[in-house]
Amino acid sequence: MRDAAGDRELLGRMLVTRALPDLHLDGPVAARRTLDEARLAAAAAGSTYVAALASVQEGTIAMYRGDWVAGLAALEQVQENDLRSPAEVLAVLLNRGLANTTLRRAAEGRRDLRAALRLAVQQDWQEVVFKARHNLGCLEFFVGHLPEAIRLMQEADEMPVRVDRLQSRRDMAVALLEVGLVDPARQLLQLALRSARNRHLRLDEGNILLDLAGARLLTGDVRGARRSAAAAIRAFQAYGDERLSAHAQLLMAAADLAGGRVSMPPDAALLGDGTATRQATLLRAEAALTAGELGRARTLLDQMTELPAAGIDSVMHEHLLRARLAAYARDRVLIEREFSSAARKLVRLQGAVASLEARAAVAVHGVRLAAYDLSEAMRREEPAHVFRSVERWRAASQRLPAVHPHPDPAVASLAMRLRQLRHDVRGGADGAAVRAEIATVEQQLSRRLWAVGPAATAVGLSPASFRTVRARLTGSGTTLLYFFRYAGFDHLLTIGSHGCAVRRLSTSTSVDTLVARLETDVRARAHAGHAPGVGAAIDRGIARTAEWLDALLLPADRVPLTDAVLVTPTRALASLPWGTLPSLAGHAVVVAPSVSRWCSMTSAAGVVHEAALLLGPRIAHGTTELDAVADVWRAAGSDVVSHSPATTGDLLHAFATADLAHVAAHGVHAQQSPLFSRLELQDGPLFAHELTARDGVPQHVVLSACDLGRSRVGAGDEPLGLAAALLGLGVRSVLAAAGPVDDALAAAVMTSYHRRLAAGESAAQSLRAIRTELPGAAIFTVYGADFVVSRVPPDEHGSDQGAHVASATVG
């Protein structure tokens, strides 16, 4: 028979175990009462073991509720010698490590989590290896090492172990939100939310709803953020947790303020968390500013130095409020300082990641500041101030140098598998299983790419000053058409030798409608083929829509245009075929996402020592096209390397060695995942993301395929797509199509284009001339900067015969 002490110890252990279900069923008060009973039983039994288990469970419950200070205090009472199994020691190390991490005690967190990982590996407990690795990812997140955080979390997630992934998905989502990757973060949160609701985990449901509210607020979805926050409040109130309910009310107050309604956040004493207290202080300062209580707002902002550091969104929020306070004082120097400092911090975060997609996504954190910056500039209605306010935020990632990421062998392996799957689909294997595997591999590959960090944070170009840009425009005989949106209208900033002006255009909705109609018409024309009646009718529709757009975007009383025109478009206009607009038909047009980057480009002519020509499969007139282009560059004295047909390896090698690359291959613009936009080559597709980390890139790239000039532009005005990726990697100039292209037309356009380019005309001038010969060429655009070829004598690159053709034929 067991003695009385043994019975009491058993009772204590049962009570410790029961505390967690009590938390879920009846709330924190019931859980605390059960743990108190367990401690009484432990004392009666003289069991330090049960007392230690009770502290472990107390810490676990406190952390589960988000009270990390109380959780860590409970766990620090536990002596590992009082525990009886490695599993119990692991639980303490994992939870204590996570608490230390969350409370920004990085050294202590690493100590505990690495000890847990070593013990888990020794015991071959893969489930615990998963948790330790994931928690180390959480630690890296909290100390600001975002790529490393995502890498560790992803490595844990890829482990084939049966573990509850609800919390790990939530943690990954929070890390992705910090990088600005809102869409994939929301997908993870929705998965976690479904899991929590199916299992009736009300506390988890409320926490996930809070994360969703923050994600929606980040993208300006105020109504959606309020709905999620309200649902979280209901979940926490039903659960009886006042502290977490206060956290949800904090998000509701943030949504209200973002929507223009003053709503005071809950008292800081209810929040019990340094980060939440920081957010509450910022919201009180914002409410005070909105109410005109400037002294109170200043006092609250002065308190921010005493609060713990927070994520980039909180940093941007503080800069916004300080800029608003300076605006009330009419201190223009201080306003400019706040905007400039915030923009530099945002660019620094963009430079800390190597993924082009992550760089672009980070910009979402600056949207509110950019909008306020522009509103201040528009009050003054001076072109110089408007330019500065828009350009400092526009396409900042395009001003960053190409960063060579640390290699991850899994990236190459996943890309190879994805290439094979896409190749199989092209060959007819287009079943549900293949499509599902493609989606899975793309998701794994995306996360791996987000997790690739650079060797060092990249430092980008500073935004060019208005004076510098105007001098460069005047010197090159170029007029800048800078489009931007403000207060529901599209606007045009014109800068050139004939003057500068800011002009309000039509409503943004009207412009969007016509852009969508033009895209639909262009695609319909491509599918109409050579049917004369249908094609002519669609051509008339395209011309009519282009005229209407022209009237909205380029009013007759604008500043006169010079021969050369530089266009910086809005998000909606990023994929517009500008050559279709009548007002631009007679001009040499270049489209640049960043004027500062364009301004930094040398105006000297490029030298084409080597021209690489690459042909993909199923190009009806491809051989004729490549032969004609090869003849042009051979006659101009350049070495010509022709790959017909070309593999992905051929293209990557050509991009590392050639000065000019011409790719005649079918292309696909992936609107939802632009860095999976692809060129179809002999061994399968080459994806945009595979062009990163090249040691060299051509000066000029010509893409004679469909759609590869298209971009998806996010909330932070950062373009993504194949042409945008090439520019981001350092290519000076890209010629690409913003829609479908007929193969015969492409061959004719490209032959004429290269002939003119080799003869000394610039890329934009060549394209302008071709548009008069072949109206279908209007679908092509020059992106980034113009490109002019220097006439190089044959002996300058060591050949007394002029040129040679190196043919690489793949069977």
XYZ file of N, CA, C and O in Angstrom, residues 48-167:
480
model
N 9.386 18.280 -2.814
C 9.921 19.394 -3.608
C 9.660 19.166 -5.095
O 9.621 20.117 -5.878
N 9.468 17.913 -5.468
C 9.190 17.572 -6.871
C 7.863 18.167 -7.321
O 7.782 18.850 -8.359
N 6.788 17.957 -6.556
C 5.476 18.482 -6.925
C 5.493 20.011 -6.859
O 4.883 20.684 -7.705
N 6.203 20.562 -5.865
C 6.296 22.025 -5.783
C 6.969 22.586 -7.038
O 6.547 23.621 -7.579
N 8.015 21.884 -7.510
C 8.686 22.330 -8.731
C 7.755 22.218 -9.931
O 7.692 23.125 -10.778
N 6.996 21.108 -10.011
C 6.047 20.942 -11.117
C 4.991 22.044 -11.105
O 4.571 22.537 -12.158
N 4.545 22.428 -9.919
C 3.538 23.495 -9.819
C 4.100 24.818 -10.333
O 3.401 25.585 -11.018
N 5.379 25.097 -10.024
C 5.988 26.333 -10.526
C 6.151 26.286 -12.036
O 5.973 27.298 -12.723
N 6.514 25.091 -12.551
C 6.621 24.946 -13.999
C 5.279 25.232 -14.672
O 5.192 25.981 -15.665
N 4.215 24.642 -14.114
C 2.887 24.851 -14.703
C 2.422 26.292 -14.542
O 1.810 26.862 -15.452
N 2.732 26.905 -13.393
C 2.379 28.316 -13.191
C 3.057 29.197 -14.240
O 2.440 30.099 -14.830
N 4.343 28.921 -14.475
C 5.061 29.687 -15.496
C 4.494 29.454 -16.881
O 4.342 30.398 -17.671
N 4.160 28.203 -17.182
C 3.606 27.876 -18.496
C 2.291 28.607 -18.724
O 2.046 29.179 -19.797
N 1.414 28.597 -17.714
C 0.101 29.256 -17.842
C 0.264 30.765 -17.986
O -0.398 31.408 -18.815
N 1.169 31.355 -17.192
C 1.379 32.814 -17.284
C 1.883 33.192 -18.674
O 1.412 34.169 -19.283
N 2.812 32.404 -19.215
C 3.339 32.690 -20.550
C 2.273 32.484 -21.617
O 2.201 33.231 -22.594
N 1.455 31.464 -21.425
C 0.376 31.194 -22.377
C -0.573 32.384 -22.468
O -1.098 32.702 -23.533
N -0.745 33.069 -21.334
C -1.609 34.249 -21.288
C -0.860 35.517 -21.691
O -1.446 36.606 -21.701
N 0.435 35.388 -22.001
C 1.205 36.557 -22.429
C 1.839 37.334 -21.302
O 2.415 38.397 -21.533
N 1.766 36.819 -20.049
C 2.377 37.508 -18.907
C 3.780 36.932 -18.705
O 4.020 36.070 -17.857
N 4.729 37.426 -19.499
C 6.064 36.842 -19.536
C 6.867 37.118 -18.262
O 7.678 36.283 -17.841
N 6.639 38.247 -17.631
C 7.361 38.568 -16.387
C 6.993 37.571 -15.299
O 7.864 36.994 -14.632
N 5.680 37.355 -15.120
C 5.233 36.392 -14.108
C 5.666 34.980 -14.465
O 6.054 34.188 -13.592
N 5.621 34.649 -15.765
C 6.038 33.318 -16.187
C 7.505 33.055 -15.878
O 7.872 31.991 -15.366
N 8.362 34.035 -16.174
C 9.787 33.862 -15.915
C 10.059 33.786 -14.412
O 10.875 32.967 -13.957
N 9.341 34.608 -13.628
C 9.533 34.584 -12.174
C 9.205 33.211 -11.603
O 9.924 32.688 -10.732
N 8.145 32.594 -12.117
C 7.775 31.259 -11.635
C 8.820 30.220 -12.033
O 9.212 29.364 -11.222
N 9.301 30.282 -13.255
C 10.256 29.286 -13.730
C 11.614 29.427 -13.047
O 12.335 28.437 -12.873
N 11.973 30.637 -12.662
C 13.267 30.829 -12.008
C 13.278 30.277 -10.583
O 14.334 30.147 -9.971
N 12.098 29.942 -10.047
C 12.026 29.305 -8.730
C 12.359 27.814 -8.800
O 12.606 27.174 -7.784
N 12.356 27.269 -10.017
C 12.523 25.825 -10.197
C 14.004 25.457 -10.170
O 14.815 26.038 -10.904
N 14.343 24.475 -9.309
C 15.687 23.899 -9.303
C 15.653 22.626 -10.148
O 14.839 21.727 -9.895
N 16.534 22.560 -11.138
C 16.506 21.404 -12.043
C 16.725 20.095 -11.304
O 16.210 19.043 -11.710
N 17.456 20.131 -10.179
C 17.701 18.902 -9.411
C 16.426 18.366 -8.762
O 16.379 17.189 -8.372
N 15.411 19.218 -8.627
C 14.146 18.768 -8.040
C 13.286 18.009 -9.042
O 12.271 17.406 -8.656
N 13.644 18.078 -10.291
C 12.878 17.384 -11.327
C 13.420 15.970 -11.521
O 14.566 15.675 -11.186
N 12.604 15.092 -12.108
C 12.960 13.674 -12.135
C 13.236 13.121 -13.530
O 13.634 11.969 -13.654
N 12.996 13.898 -14.558
C 13.202 13.343 -15.890
C 13.764 14.409 -16.824
O 13.534 15.615 -16.629
N 14.502 13.970 -17.862
C 14.995 14.934 -18.856
C 13.860 15.716 -19.515
O 14.044 16.893 -19.870
N 12.694 15.094 -19.671
C 11.569 15.788 -20.308
C 11.144 16.992 -19.482
O 10.819 18.060 -20.024
N 11.157 16.837 -18.164
C 10.756 17.954 -17.302
C 11.810 19.061 -17.318
O 11.478 20.252 -17.321
N 13.070 18.659 -17.343
C 14.140 19.661 -17.446
C 14.012 20.420 -18.775
O 14.165 21.649 -18.829
N 13.722 19.676 -19.839
C 13.551 20.314 -21.149
C 12.421 21.326 -21.130
O 12.523 22.406 -21.723
N 11.318 20.998 -20.485
C 10.189 21.922 -20.426
C 10.596 23.230 -19.762
O 10.232 24.322 -20.226
N 11.389 23.125 -18.689
C 11.846 24.340 -18.007
C 12.778 25.146 -18.906
O 12.644 26.368 -19.046
N 13.748 24.462 -19.516
C 14.701 25.172 -20.373
C 13.998 25.858 -21.545
O 14.304 27.013 -21.877
N 13.071 25.151 -22.181
C 12.364 25.726 -23.328
C 11.543 26.938 -22.919
O 11.615 28.004 -23.545
N 10.755 26.776 -21.880
C 9.858 27.876 -21.486
C 10.632 29.049 -20.903
O 10.307 30.206 -21.159
N 11.667 28.740 -20.111
C 12.464 29.832 -19.558
C 13.213 30.560 -20.672
O 13.344 31.800 -20.666
N 13.710 29.798 -21.647
C 14.381 30.420 -22.790
C 13.452 31.321 -23.571
O 13.831 32.420 -23.988
N 12.207 30.854 -23.766
C 11.242 31.665 -24.511
C 10.880 32.926 -23.742
O 10.761 34.019 -24.315
N 10.721 32.797 -22.409
C 10.395 33.979 -21.598
C 11.545 34.987 -21.629
O 11.334 36.198 -21.795
N 12.768 34.500 -21.472
C 13.920 35.407 -21.537
C 14.003 36.095 -22.891
O 14.318 37.289 -22.991
N 13.713 35.338 -23.947
C 13.741 35.896 -25.300
C 12.724 37.002 -25.448
O 13.015 38.088 -25.954
N 11.497 36.726 -25.002
C 10.417 37.703 -25.152
C 10.690 38.973 -24.359
O 10.318 40.069 -24.778
N 11.381 38.817 -23.230
C 11.684 39.970 -22.378
C 13.009 40.631 -22.758
O 13.562 41.413 -21.994
N 13.497 40.281 -23.984
C 14.690 40.914 -24.554
C 15.956 40.598 -23.759
O 16.906 41.379 -23.772
N 15.968 39.462 -23.056
C 17.175 39.024 -22.356
C 17.850 37.982 -23.248
O 17.748 36.777 -23.026
N 18.509 38.488 -24.292
C 18.982 37.616 -25.365
C 20.017 36.605 -24.881
O 19.962 35.422 -25.250
N 20.973 37.027 -24.071
C 22.031 36.111 -23.632
C 21.448 34.956 -22.823
O 21.788 33.783 -23.043
N 20.551 35.278 -21.888
C 19.932 34.235 -21.068
C 19.058 33.321 -21.922
O 19.008 32.105 -21.706
N 18.359 33.924 -22.893
C 17.503 33.131 -23.768
C 18.307 32.143 -24.597
O 17.940 30.959 -24.717
N 19.413 32.606 -25.179
C 20.258 31.702 -25.967
C 20.810 30.575 -25.093
O 20.878 29.413 -25.518
N 21.235 30.926 -23.888
C 21.782 29.919 -22.973
C 20.776 28.792 -22.748
O 21.091 27.605 -22.894
N 19.548 29.149 -22.399
C 18.536 28.135 -22.094
C 18.136 27.345 -23.335
O 17.995 26.118 -23.283
N 17.933 28.034 -24.452
C 17.432 27.349 -25.643
C 18.499 26.447 -26.258
O 18.196 25.355 -26.757
N 19.752 26.869 -26.238
C 20.811 26.002 -26.754
C 21.007 24.779 -25.855
O 21.273 23.673 -26.351
N 20.864 24.985 -24.543
C 20.940 23.836 -23.626
C 19.798 22.864 -23.907
O 19.990 21.638 -23.898
N 18.608 23.416 -24.171
C 17.463 22.563 -24.493
C 17.697 21.806 -25.789
O 17.379 20.613 -25.897
N 18.257 22.481 -26.792
C 18.501 21.834 -28.078
C 19.521 20.703 -27.916
O 19.344 19.606 -28.467
N 20.585 20.940 -27.151
C 21.589 19.888 -26.930
C 20.973 18.680 -26.231
O 21.210 17.530 -26.627
N 20.185 18.927 -25.202
C 19.569 17.827 -24.466
C 18.580 17.063 -25.338
O 18.521 15.826 -25.298
N 17.813 17.790 -26.158
C 16.832 17.137 -27.041
C 17.531 16.264 -28.076
O 17.070 15.164 -28.391
N 18.656 16.762 -28.622
C 19.400 15.969 -29.605
C 19.972 14.720 -28.935
O 19.927 13.613 -29.496
N 20.502 14.872 -27.699
C 21.040 13.717 -26.963
C 19.970 12.656 -26.737
O 20.219 11.449 -26.854
N 18.767 13.096 -26.410
C 17.672 12.168 -26.127
C 16.952 11.720 -27.402
O 16.061 10.866 -27.336
N 17.341 12.303 -28.559
C 16.687 12.012 -29.842
C 15.179 12.263 -29.764
O 14.375 11.476 -30.254
N 14.823 13.386 -29.159
C 13.425 13.800 -29.083
C 13.185 14.874 -30.145
O 13.408 16.066 -29.916
N 12.770 14.432 -31.318
C 12.629 15.334 -32.445
C 11.575 16.413 -32.200
O 11.697 17.537 -32.686
N 10.538 16.049 -31.442
C 9.512 17.058 -31.149
C 10.110 18.230 -30.367
O 9.765 19.388 -30.592
N 11.017 17.915 -29.444
C 11.634 18.973 -28.640
C 12.691 19.711 -29.444
O 12.886 20.921 -29.279
N 13.388 18.996 -30.342
C 14.314 19.680 -31.253
C 13.547 20.733 -32.047
O 14.018 21.866 -32.238
N 12.348 20.353 -32.515
C 11.478 21.304 -33.228
C 11.233 22.551 -32.376
O 11.416 23.684 -32.829
N 10.825 22.335 -31.121
C 10.476 23.474 -30.260
C 11.694 24.340 -29.952
O 11.608 25.580 -29.986
N 12.834 23.696 -29.679
C 14.028 24.476 -29.352
C 14.489 25.303 -30.544
O 14.848 26.477 -30.410
N 14.474 24.674 -31.727
C 14.901 25.400 -32.923
C 13.945 26.553 -33.225
O 14.370 27.661 -33.562
N 12.651 26.282 -33.096
C 11.669 27.336 -33.352
C 11.850 28.481 -32.354
O 11.814 29.658 -32.735
N 12.051 28.140 -31.089
C 12.195 29.191 -30.080
C 13.475 29.993 -30.283
O 13.520 31.197 -29.995
N 14.534 29.343 -30.778
C 15.735 30.113 -31.132
C 15.422 31.099 -32.254
O 15.959 32.210 -32.293
N 14.530 30.688 -33.163
C 14.062 31.623 -34.189
C 13.336 32.805 -33.573
O 13.521 33.958 -33.997
N 12.517 32.533 -32.570
C 11.824 33.626 -31.871
C 12.832 34.579 -31.230
O 12.651 35.802 -31.256
N 13.905 34.005 -30.662
C 14.931 34.849 -30.048
C 15.560 35.772 -31.083
O 15.715 36.982 -30.849
N 15.933 35.207 -32.245
C 16.537 36.040 -33.282
C 15.578 37.119 -33.759
O 15.986 38.225 -34.106
N 14.292 36.807 -33.757
C 13.293 37.819 -34.126
C 13.316 38.978 -33.135
O 13.333 40.151 -33.521
N 13.336 38.649 -31.860
C 13.260 39.706 -30.852
C 14.507 40.576 -30.805
O 14.439 41.738 -30.408
N 15.655 40.026 -31.220
C 16.858 40.871 -31.239
C 17.053 41.526 -32.597
O 18.064 42.192 -32.831
N 16.107 41.323 -33.520
C 16.126 42.050 -34.787
C 16.828 41.364 -35.931
O 17.035 41.974 -36.983
N 17.211 40.085 -35.786
C 17.861 39.343 -36.882
C 16.772 38.616 -37.674
O 16.575 37.399 -37.514
N 16.073 39.354 -38.524
C 14.859 38.812 -39.134
C 15.116 37.654 -40.091
O 14.425 36.628 -40.011
N 16.070 37.745 -41.033
C 16.295 36.588 -41.903
C 16.660 35.326 -41.123
O 16.183 34.234 -41.419
N 17.515 35.470 -40.104
C 17.898 34.317 -39.297
C 16.703 33.761 -38.533
O 16.534 32.536 -38.396
N 15.842 34.642 -38.054
C 14.631 34.202 -37.345
C 13.750 33.368 -38.262
O 13.287 32.278 -37.898
N 13.523 33.866 -39.464
C 12.663 33.141 -40.406
C 13.319 31.822 -40.802
O 12.641 30.797 -40.947
N 14.659 31.822 -40.954
C 15.355 30.592 -41.334
C 15.160 29.509 -40.276
O 14.818 28.354 -40.590
N 15.374 29.854 -39.007
C 15.242 28.865 -37.939
C 13.809 28.371 -37.811
O 13.564 27.168 -37.630
N 12.844 29.288 -37.900
C 11.445 28.877 -37.821
C 11.076 27.963 -38.983
O 10.346 26.983 -38.823
N 11.584 28.301 -40.174
C 11.287 27.483 -41.346
C 11.927 26.102 -41.228
O 11.310 25.089 -41.578
N 13.176 26.046 -40.741
C 13.834 24.750 -40.559
C 13.036 23.878 -39.591
O 12.884 22.670 -39.797
N 12.533 24.482 -38.533
C 11.705 23.724 -37.594
C 10.424 23.255 -38.265
O 10.016 22.096 -38.133
N 9.806 24.145 -39.021
C 8.525 23.812 -39.653
C 8.669 22.684 -40.667
O 7.724 21.920 -40.897
N 9.841 22.559 -41.285
C 10.059 21.523 -42.290
C 10.369 20.162 -41.675
O 10.434 19.159 -42.393
N 10.545 20.117 -40.361
C 10.835 18.825 -39.714
C 9.604 17.919 -39.766
O 8.491 18.355 -39.438
N 9.763 16.655 -40.168
C 8.618 15.745 -40.261
C 8.242 15.159 -38.902
O 8.383 13.961 -38.642
N 7.788 15.993 -38.001
C 7.397 15.547 -36.661
C 5.941 15.926 -36.409
O 5.438 16.915 -36.952
N 5.287 15.119 -35.582
C 3.895 15.378 -35.232
C 3.865 16.273 -33.998
O 4.022 15.814 -32.863
N 3.729 17.570 -34.245
C 3.639 18.545 -33.153
C 2.501 19.510 -33.455
O 2.101 19.671 -34.614
N 2.003 20.127 -32.423
C 0.989 21.153 -32.588
C 1.661 22.404 -33.151
O 2.527 22.998 -32.500
N 1.284 22.809 -34.356
C 1.947 23.937 -35.023
C 1.145 25.230 -34.915
O 1.459 26.191 -35.618
N 0.162 25.259 -34.069
C -0.663 26.456 -33.971
C 0.183 27.662 -33.546
O 0.168 28.707 -34.198
N 0.941 27.523 -32.447
C 1.730 28.647 -31.969
C 2.898 28.950 -32.896
O 3.240 30.119 -33.114
